[in-house]
Structure formats: structure tokens, C-alpha cells
Amino acid sequence: MGSCGFEIQGAVKLKDGLFVGDELAAQDLEFVVANKVTHIVNTCGRQVPNHWEPMGVVYLTYNWVDTDSQVIIDNRDIV
């Protein structure tokens, strides 16, 4: 369960054309096609493959791990 007291499964629409989702959403071809997803930021590239690259979806992939020591933005504010 998330720190908010609930767990999100799938994708949540933040605004038109912008979604935040989990591994389930990233693997849901029906969702990707229905929402005309063209770009995906994959922050767990070591665990979740870029499934839809062969279909033309463009990925920005980070190989981050879920640990307290994972550096997301360094001291120079560079990812």
C-alpha cells in the first residue's frame, strides 16, 4: 500500500495526453492504443522492458532501482 493509504494500479490521467502509470499500464497494449500513447518514460528499465518499441512508441528509459540510495537528480540537477 502506498504512503497515501491507497495503491494505484494501472494508469491515472493527470491531464489530456498525460498519464502516470505502473508496470501494468506499461504492458497494457489496449490502453496504449486507445489513448494514442506515443512516448513513455520508463523509470525501471532493468525490470520492465520497452514492450511497444517495435510498434513505434518512443521510450526514455532509466535503469533506476527502488532503494533509498538511488540518485534521481544529482547535485547539478542533472538526471
PDB file of N, CA and C in Angstrom:
ATOM      1  N   MET A   1       0.842  -1.172   0.000  1.00  0.00           N
ATOM      2  CA  MET A   1       0.000   0.000   0.000  1.00  0.00           C
ATOM      3  C   MET A   1       0.888   1.236   0.000  1.00  0.00           C
ATOM      4  N   GLY A   2       0.519   2.256  -0.772  1.00  0.00           N
ATOM      5  CA  GLY A   2       1.298   3.482  -0.862  1.00  0.00           C
ATOM      6  C   GLY A   2       1.222   4.313   0.398  1.00  0.00           C
ATOM      7  N   SER A   3       2.111   5.307   0.504  1.00  0.00           N
ATOM      8  CA  SER A   3       2.148   6.150   1.692  1.00  0.00           C
ATOM      9  C   SER A   3       0.895   7.002   1.844  1.00  0.00           C
ATOM     10  N   CYS A   4       0.099   7.133   0.784  1.00  0.00           N
ATOM     11  CA  CYS A   4      -1.142   7.909   0.833  1.00  0.00           C
ATOM     12  C   CYS A   4      -2.289   7.094   1.424  1.00  0.00           C
ATOM     13  N   GLY A   5      -2.061   5.809   1.671  1.00  0.00           N
ATOM     14  CA  GLY A   5      -3.110   4.968   2.208  1.00  0.00           C
ATOM     15  C   GLY A   5      -3.864   4.193   1.143  1.00  0.00           C
ATOM     16  N   PHE A   6      -3.443   4.325  -0.123  1.00  0.00           N
ATOM     17  CA  PHE A   6      -4.067   3.559  -1.196  1.00  0.00           C
ATOM     18  C   PHE A   6      -3.019   3.232  -2.238  1.00  0.00           C
ATOM     19  N   GLU A   7      -3.321   2.242  -3.059  1.00  0.00           N
ATOM     20  CA  GLU A   7      -2.395   1.830  -4.101  1.00  0.00           C
ATOM     21  C   GLU A   7      -3.066   1.990  -5.455  1.00  0.00           C
ATOM     22  N   ILE A   8      -2.388   2.643  -6.361  1.00  0.00           N
ATOM     23  CA  ILE A   8      -2.908   2.844  -7.711  1.00  0.00           C
ATOM     24  C   ILE A   8      -2.427   1.686  -8.570  1.00  0.00           C
ATOM     25  N   GLN A   9      -3.336   1.106  -9.330  1.00  0.00           N
ATOM     26  CA  GLN A   9      -2.961   0.068 -10.275  1.00  0.00           C
ATOM     27  C   GLN A   9      -3.411   0.508 -11.650  1.00  0.00           C
ATOM     28  N   GLY A  10      -2.503   0.406 -12.617  1.00  0.00           N
ATOM     29  CA  GLY A  10      -2.814   0.858 -13.963  1.00  0.00           C
ATOM     30  C   GLY A  10      -2.332   2.279 -14.154  1.00  0.00           C
ATOM     31  N   ALA A  11      -3.098   3.073 -14.901  1.00  0.00           N
ATOM     32  CA  ALA A  11      -2.701   4.448 -15.199  1.00  0.00           C
ATOM     33  C   ALA A  11      -3.724   5.436 -14.667  1.00  0.00           C
ATOM     34  N   VAL A  12      -3.235   6.625 -14.342  1.00  0.00           N
ATOM     35  CA  VAL A  12      -4.085   7.715 -13.886  1.00  0.00           C
ATOM     36  C   VAL A  12      -3.865   8.887 -14.835  1.00  0.00           C
ATOM     37  N   LYS A  13      -4.938   9.465 -15.332  1.00  0.00           N
ATOM     38  CA  LYS A  13      -4.845  10.609 -16.234  1.00  0.00           C
ATOM     39  C   LYS A  13      -4.622  11.872 -15.412  1.00  0.00           C
ATOM     40  N   LEU A  14      -3.504  12.562 -15.677  1.00  0.00           N
ATOM     41  CA  LEU A  14      -3.207  13.811 -14.998  1.00  0.00           C
ATOM     42  C   LEU A  14      -3.853  14.985 -15.729  1.00  0.00           C
ATOM     43  N   LYS A  15      -3.802  14.933 -17.046  1.00  0.00           N
ATOM     44  CA  LYS A  15      -4.467  15.897 -17.919  1.00  0.00           C
ATOM     45  C   LYS A  15      -4.496  15.284 -19.309  1.00  0.00           C
ATOM     46  N   ASP A  16      -5.173  15.933 -20.244  1.00  0.00           N
ATOM     47  CA  ASP A  16      -5.267  15.374 -21.594  1.00  0.00           C
ATOM     48  C   ASP A  16      -3.882  15.045 -22.137  1.00  0.00           C
ATOM     49  N   GLY A  17      -3.687  13.789 -22.490  1.00  0.00           N
ATOM     50  CA  GLY A  17      -2.441  13.347 -23.085  1.00  0.00           C
ATOM     51  C   GLY A  17      -1.314  13.045 -22.113  1.00  0.00           C
ATOM     52  N   LEU A  18      -1.551  13.158 -20.805  1.00  0.00           N
ATOM     53  CA  LEU A  18      -0.502  12.898 -19.822  1.00  0.00           C
ATOM     54  C   LEU A  18      -1.017  11.938 -18.756  1.00  0.00           C
ATOM     55  N   PHE A  19      -0.353  10.791 -18.659  1.00  0.00           N
ATOM     56  CA  PHE A  19      -0.736   9.745 -17.715  1.00  0.00           C
ATOM     57  C   PHE A  19       0.452   9.358 -16.859  1.00  0.00           C
ATOM     58  N   VAL A  20       0.181   8.882 -15.656  1.00  0.00           N
ATOM     59  CA  VAL A  20       1.189   8.252 -14.805  1.00  0.00           C
ATOM     60  C   VAL A  20       0.678   6.849 -14.542  1.00  0.00           C
ATOM     61  N   GLY A  21       1.555   5.882 -14.760  1.00  0.00           N
ATOM     62  CA  GLY A  21       1.107   4.511 -14.582  1.00  0.00           C
ATOM     63  C   GLY A  21       2.186   3.619 -14.032  1.00  0.00           C
ATOM     64  N   ASP A  22       1.775   2.406 -13.745  1.00  0.00           N
ATOM     65  CA  ASP A  22       2.682   1.410 -13.189  1.00  0.00           C
ATOM     66  C   ASP A  22       3.047   0.380 -14.250  1.00  0.00           C
ATOM     67  N   GLU A  23       3.650  -0.705 -13.815  1.00  0.00           N
ATOM     68  CA  GLU A  23       4.058  -1.764 -14.726  1.00  0.00           C
ATOM     69  C   GLU A  23       2.869  -2.348 -15.492  1.00  0.00           C
ATOM     70  N   LEU A  24       1.725  -2.468 -14.830  1.00  0.00           N
ATOM     71  CA  LEU A  24       0.530  -2.986 -15.506  1.00  0.00           C
ATOM     72  C   LEU A  24       0.127  -2.098 -16.675  1.00  0.00           C
ATOM     73  N   ALA A  25       0.149  -0.789 -16.460  1.00  0.00           N
ATOM     74  CA  ALA A  25      -0.219   0.149 -17.524  1.00  0.00           C
ATOM     75  C   ALA A  25       0.775   0.071 -18.678  1.00  0.00           C
ATOM     76  N   ALA A  26       2.048  -0.079 -18.360  1.00  0.00           N
ATOM     77  CA  ALA A  26       3.077  -0.123 -19.393  1.00  0.00           C
ATOM     78  C   ALA A  26       2.943  -1.352 -20.290  1.00  0.00           C
ATOM     79  N   GLN A  27       2.322  -2.395 -19.792  1.00  0.00           N
ATOM     80  CA  GLN A  27       2.171  -3.630 -20.560  1.00  0.00           C
ATOM     81  C   GLN A  27       0.795  -3.769 -21.204  1.00  0.00           C
ATOM     82  N   ASP A  28      -0.073  -2.794 -21.005  1.00  0.00           N
ATOM     83  CA  ASP A  28      -1.461  -2.865 -21.470  1.00  0.00           C
ATOM     84  C   ASP A  28      -1.583  -2.271 -22.868  1.00  0.00           C
ATOM     85  N   LEU A  29      -1.447  -3.117 -23.884  1.00  0.00           N
ATOM     86  CA  LEU A  29      -1.499  -2.658 -25.271  1.00  0.00           C
ATOM     87  C   LEU A  29      -2.818  -1.967 -25.588  1.00  0.00           C
ATOM     88  N   GLU A  30      -3.915  -2.475 -25.065  1.00  0.00           N
ATOM     89  CA  GLU A  30      -5.218  -1.864 -25.305  1.00  0.00           C
ATOM     90  C   GLU A  30      -5.233  -0.412 -24.809  1.00  0.00           C
ATOM     91  N   PHE A  31      -4.674  -0.167 -23.622  1.00  0.00           N
ATOM     92  CA  PHE A  31      -4.596   1.189 -23.076  1.00  0.00           C
ATOM     93  C   PHE A  31      -3.714   2.078 -23.950  1.00  0.00           C
ATOM     94  N   VAL A  32      -2.548   1.568 -24.340  1.00  0.00           N
ATOM     95  CA  VAL A  32      -1.602   2.339 -25.162  1.00  0.00           C
ATOM     96  C   VAL A  32      -2.248   2.749 -26.478  1.00  0.00           C
ATOM     97  N   VAL A  33      -2.912   1.826 -27.126  1.00  0.00           N
ATOM     98  CA  VAL A  33      -3.550   2.110 -28.414  1.00  0.00           C
ATOM     99  C   VAL A  33      -4.750   3.043 -28.244  1.00  0.00           C
ATOM    100  N   ALA A  34      -5.615   2.750 -27.285  1.00  0.00           N
ATOM    101  CA  ALA A  34      -6.830   3.549 -27.088  1.00  0.00           C
ATOM    102  C   ALA A  34      -6.512   5.001 -26.737  1.00  0.00           C
ATOM    103  N   ASN A  35      -5.398   5.228 -26.038  1.00  0.00           N
ATOM    104  CA  ASN A  35      -5.035   6.579 -25.622  1.00  0.00           C
ATOM    105  C   ASN A  35      -3.967   7.214 -26.509  1.00  0.00           C
ATOM    106  N   LYS A  36      -3.659   6.552 -27.611  1.00  0.00           N
ATOM    107  CA  LYS A  36      -2.711   7.061 -28.601  1.00  0.00           C
ATOM    108  C   LYS A  36      -1.379   7.469 -27.972  1.00  0.00           C
ATOM    109  N   VAL A  37      -0.876   6.601 -27.099  1.00  0.00           N
ATOM    110  CA  VAL A  37       0.395   6.848 -26.427  1.00  0.00           C
ATOM    111  C   VAL A  37       1.519   6.767 -27.457  1.00  0.00           C
ATOM    112  N   THR A  38       2.355   7.815 -27.514  1.00  0.00           N
ATOM    113  CA  THR A  38       3.479   7.844 -28.451  1.00  0.00           C
ATOM    114  C   THR A  38       4.826   7.828 -27.751  1.00  0.00           C
ATOM    115  N   HIS A  39       4.858   8.261 -26.480  1.00  0.00           N
ATOM    116  CA  HIS A  39       6.101   8.328 -25.721  1.00  0.00           C
ATOM    117  C   HIS A  39       5.869   7.795 -24.307  1.00  0.00           C
ATOM    118  N   ILE A  40       6.872   7.054 -23.802  1.00  0.00           N
ATOM    119  CA  ILE A  40       6.800   6.510 -22.445  1.00  0.00           C
ATOM    120  C   ILE A  40       8.131   6.765 -21.753  1.00  0.00           C
ATOM    121  N   VAL A  41       8.072   7.246 -20.506  1.00  0.00           N
ATOM    122  CA  VAL A  41       9.261   7.347 -19.659  1.00  0.00           C
ATOM    123  C   VAL A  41       9.252   6.105 -18.774  1.00  0.00           C
ATOM    124  N   ASN A  42      10.220   5.243 -18.975  1.00  0.00           N
ATOM    125  CA  ASN A  42      10.340   4.003 -18.223  1.00  0.00           C
ATOM    126  C   ASN A  42      11.428   4.200 -17.175  1.00  0.00           C
ATOM    127  N   THR A  43      11.031   4.300 -15.907  1.00  0.00           N
ATOM    128  CA  THR A  43      11.990   4.552 -14.832  1.00  0.00           C
ATOM    129  C   THR A  43      12.510   3.274 -14.184  1.00  0.00           C
ATOM    130  N   CYS A  44      12.084   2.138 -14.685  1.00  0.00           N
ATOM    131  CA  CYS A  44      12.577   0.865 -14.125  1.00  0.00           C
ATOM    132  C   CYS A  44      12.970  -0.080 -15.257  1.00  0.00           C
ATOM    133  N   GLY A  45      13.830   0.425 -16.135  1.00  0.00           N
ATOM    134  CA  GLY A  45      14.241  -0.313 -17.318  1.00  0.00           C
ATOM    135  C   GLY A  45      14.907  -1.644 -17.051  1.00  0.00           C
ATOM    136  N   ARG A  46      15.465  -1.818 -15.859  1.00  0.00           N
ATOM    137  CA  ARG A  46      16.078  -3.114 -15.522  1.00  0.00           C
ATOM    138  C   ARG A  46      15.022  -4.187 -15.293  1.00  0.00           C
ATOM    139  N   GLN A  47      13.817  -3.771 -14.899  1.00  0.00           N
ATOM    140  CA  GLN A  47      12.774  -4.727 -14.541  1.00  0.00           C
ATOM    141  C   GLN A  47      11.648  -4.800 -15.570  1.00  0.00           C
ATOM    142  N   VAL A  48      11.388  -3.702 -16.263  1.00  0.00           N
ATOM    143  CA  VAL A  48      10.260  -3.661 -17.198  1.00  0.00           C
ATOM    144  C   VAL A  48      10.783  -3.318 -18.588  1.00  0.00           C
ATOM    145  N   PRO A  49      10.662  -4.246 -19.528  1.00  0.00           N
ATOM    146  CA  PRO A  49      11.165  -3.979 -20.880  1.00  0.00           C
ATOM    147  C   PRO A  49      10.292  -2.957 -21.621  1.00  0.00           C
ATOM    148  N   ASN A  50      10.865  -2.378 -22.648  1.00  0.00           N
ATOM    149  CA  ASN A  50      10.144  -1.428 -23.501  1.00  0.00           C
ATOM    150  C   ASN A  50       9.329  -2.218 -24.528  1.00  0.00           C
ATOM    151  N   HIS A  51       8.159  -2.653 -24.099  1.00  0.00           N
ATOM    152  CA  HIS A  51       7.335  -3.584 -24.872  1.00  0.00           C
ATOM    153  C   HIS A  51       6.946  -3.077 -26.256  1.00  0.00           C
ATOM    154  N   TRP A  52       6.649  -1.815 -26.393  1.00  0.00           N
ATOM    155  CA  TRP A  52       5.993  -1.328 -27.608  1.00  0.00           C
ATOM    156  C   TRP A  52       6.913  -0.582 -28.559  1.00  0.00           C
ATOM    157  N   GLU A  53       8.231  -0.663 -28.367  1.00  0.00           N
ATOM    158  CA  GLU A  53       9.174  -0.043 -29.308  1.00  0.00           C
ATOM    159  C   GLU A  53       8.973  -0.534 -30.734  1.00  0.00           C
ATOM    160  N   PRO A  54       8.746  -1.837 -30.945  1.00  0.00           N
ATOM    161  CA  PRO A  54       8.550  -2.301 -32.318  1.00  0.00           C
ATOM    162  C   PRO A  54       7.316  -1.676 -32.999  1.00  0.00           C
ATOM    163  N   MET A  55       6.387  -1.161 -32.191  1.00  0.00           N
ATOM    164  CA  MET A  55       5.185  -0.527 -32.747  1.00  0.00           C
ATOM    165  C   MET A  55       5.386   0.970 -32.964  1.00  0.00           C
ATOM    166  N   GLY A  56       6.573   1.486 -32.644  1.00  0.00           N
ATOM    167  CA  GLY A  56       6.853   2.895 -32.858  1.00  0.00           C
ATOM    168  C   GLY A  56       6.744   3.779 -31.640  1.00  0.00           C
ATOM    169  N   VAL A  57       6.439   3.208 -30.462  1.00  0.00           N
ATOM    170  CA  VAL A  57       6.400   4.009 -29.237  1.00  0.00           C
ATOM    171  C   VAL A  57       7.846   4.370 -28.872  1.00  0.00           C
ATOM    172  N   VAL A  58       8.074   5.640 -28.568  1.00  0.00           N
ATOM    173  CA  VAL A  58       9.410   6.134 -28.221  1.00  0.00           C
ATOM    174  C   VAL A  58       9.564   6.083 -26.704  1.00  0.00           C
ATOM    175  N   TYR A  59      10.676   5.518 -26.249  1.00  0.00           N
ATOM    176  CA  TYR A  59      10.940   5.370 -24.815  1.00  0.00           C
ATOM    177  C   TYR A  59      12.124   6.226 -24.377  1.00  0.00           C
ATOM    178  N   LEU A  60      12.013   6.814 -23.199  1.00  0.00           N
ATOM    179  CA  LEU A  60      13.130   7.396 -22.466  1.00  0.00           C
ATOM    180  C   LEU A  60      13.278   6.479 -21.259  1.00  0.00           C
ATOM    181  N   THR A  61      14.361   5.714 -21.213  1.00  0.00           N
ATOM    182  CA  THR A  61      14.489   4.654 -20.217  1.00  0.00           C
ATOM    183  C   THR A  61      15.592   4.954 -19.212  1.00  0.00           C
ATOM    184  N   TYR A  62      15.240   4.824 -17.943  1.00  0.00           N
ATOM    185  CA  TYR A  62      16.194   4.932 -16.840  1.00  0.00           C
ATOM    186  C   TYR A  62      16.241   3.587 -16.130  1.00  0.00           C
ATOM    187  N   ASN A  63      17.416   3.183 -15.728  1.00  0.00           N
ATOM    188  CA  ASN A  63      17.593   1.904 -15.031  1.00  0.00           C
ATOM    189  C   ASN A  63      17.664   2.108 -13.531  1.00  0.00           C
ATOM    190  N   TRP A  64      16.726   2.856 -12.990  1.00  0.00           N
ATOM    191  CA  TRP A  64      16.685   3.149 -11.559  1.00  0.00           C
ATOM    192  C   TRP A  64      16.221   1.912 -10.791  1.00  0.00           C
ATOM    193  N   VAL A  65      16.662   1.829  -9.546  1.00  0.00           N
ATOM    194  CA  VAL A  65      16.220   0.757  -8.651  1.00  0.00           C
ATOM    195  C   VAL A  65      15.502   1.385  -7.468  1.00  0.00           C
ATOM    196  N   ASP A  66      14.614   0.638  -6.851  1.00  0.00           N
ATOM    197  CA  ASP A  66      13.799   1.141  -5.742  1.00  0.00           C
ATOM    198  C   ASP A  66      14.547   0.986  -4.425  1.00  0.00           C
ATOM    199  N   THR A  67      15.533   1.879  -4.212  1.00  0.00           N
ATOM    200  CA  THR A  67      16.286   1.885  -2.964  1.00  0.00           C
ATOM    201  C   THR A  67      16.449   3.329  -2.495  1.00  0.00           C
ATOM    202  N   ASP A  68      16.708   3.493  -1.213  1.00  0.00           N
ATOM    203  CA  ASP A  68      16.936   4.833  -0.660  1.00  0.00           C
ATOM    204  C   ASP A  68      18.180   5.489  -1.223  1.00  0.00           C
ATOM    205  N   SER A  69      19.120   4.703  -1.711  1.00  0.00           N
ATOM    206  CA  SER A  69      20.375   5.258  -2.207  1.00  0.00           C
ATOM    207  C   SER A  69      20.330   5.626  -3.695  1.00  0.00           C
ATOM    208  N   GLN A  70      19.219   5.356  -4.380  1.00  0.00           N
ATOM    209  CA  GLN A  70      19.114   5.665  -5.811  1.00  0.00           C
ATOM    210  C   GLN A  70      19.136   7.174  -6.024  1.00  0.00           C
ATOM    211  N   VAL A  71      20.088   7.642  -6.832  1.00  0.00           N
ATOM    212  CA  VAL A  71      20.179   9.058  -7.170  1.00  0.00           C
ATOM    213  C   VAL A  71      19.335   9.293  -8.413  1.00  0.00           C
ATOM    214  N   ILE A  72      18.339  10.188  -8.282  1.00  0.00           N
ATOM    215  CA  ILE A  72      17.479  10.515  -9.416  1.00  0.00           C
ATOM    216  C   ILE A  72      17.956  11.810 -10.060  1.00  0.00           C
ATOM    217  N   ILE A  73      18.193  12.815  -9.240  1.00  0.00           N
ATOM    218  CA  ILE A  73      18.765  14.072  -9.719  1.00  0.00           C
ATOM    219  C   ILE A  73      19.987  14.347  -8.865  1.00  0.00           C
ATOM    220  N   ASP A  74      21.122  14.563  -9.530  1.00  0.00           N
ATOM    221  CA  ASP A  74      22.349  14.775  -8.760  1.00  0.00           C
ATOM    222  C   ASP A  74      22.489  16.226  -8.312  1.00  0.00           C
ATOM    223  N   ASN A  75      23.602  16.566  -7.701  1.00  0.00           N
ATOM    224  CA  ASN A  75      23.819  17.908  -7.162  1.00  0.00           C
ATOM    225  C   ASN A  75      23.755  19.004  -8.221  1.00  0.00           C
ATOM    226  N   ARG A  76      23.982  18.646  -9.468  1.00  0.00           N
ATOM    227  CA  ARG A  76      23.932  19.638 -10.540  1.00  0.00           C
ATOM    228  C   ARG A  76      22.553  19.692 -11.193  1.00  0.00           C
ATOM    229  N   ASP A  77      21.556  19.014 -10.582  1.00  0.00           N
ATOM    230  CA  ASP A  77      20.200  18.915 -11.131  1.00  0.00           C
ATOM    231  C   ASP A  77      20.181  18.292 -12.523  1.00  0.00           C
ATOM    232  N   ILE A  78      21.036  17.313 -12.724  1.00  0.00           N
ATOM    233  CA  ILE A  78      21.099  16.582 -13.990  1.00  0.00           C
ATOM    234  C   ILE A  78      20.605  15.171 -13.716  1.00  0.00           C
ATOM    235  N   VAL A  79      19.711  14.706 -14.532  1.00  0.00           N
ATOM    236  CA  VAL A  79      19.177  13.362 -14.348  1.00  0.00           C
ATOM    237  C   VAL A  79      20.234  12.351 -14.720  1.00  0.00           C
TER     238      VAL A  79
END
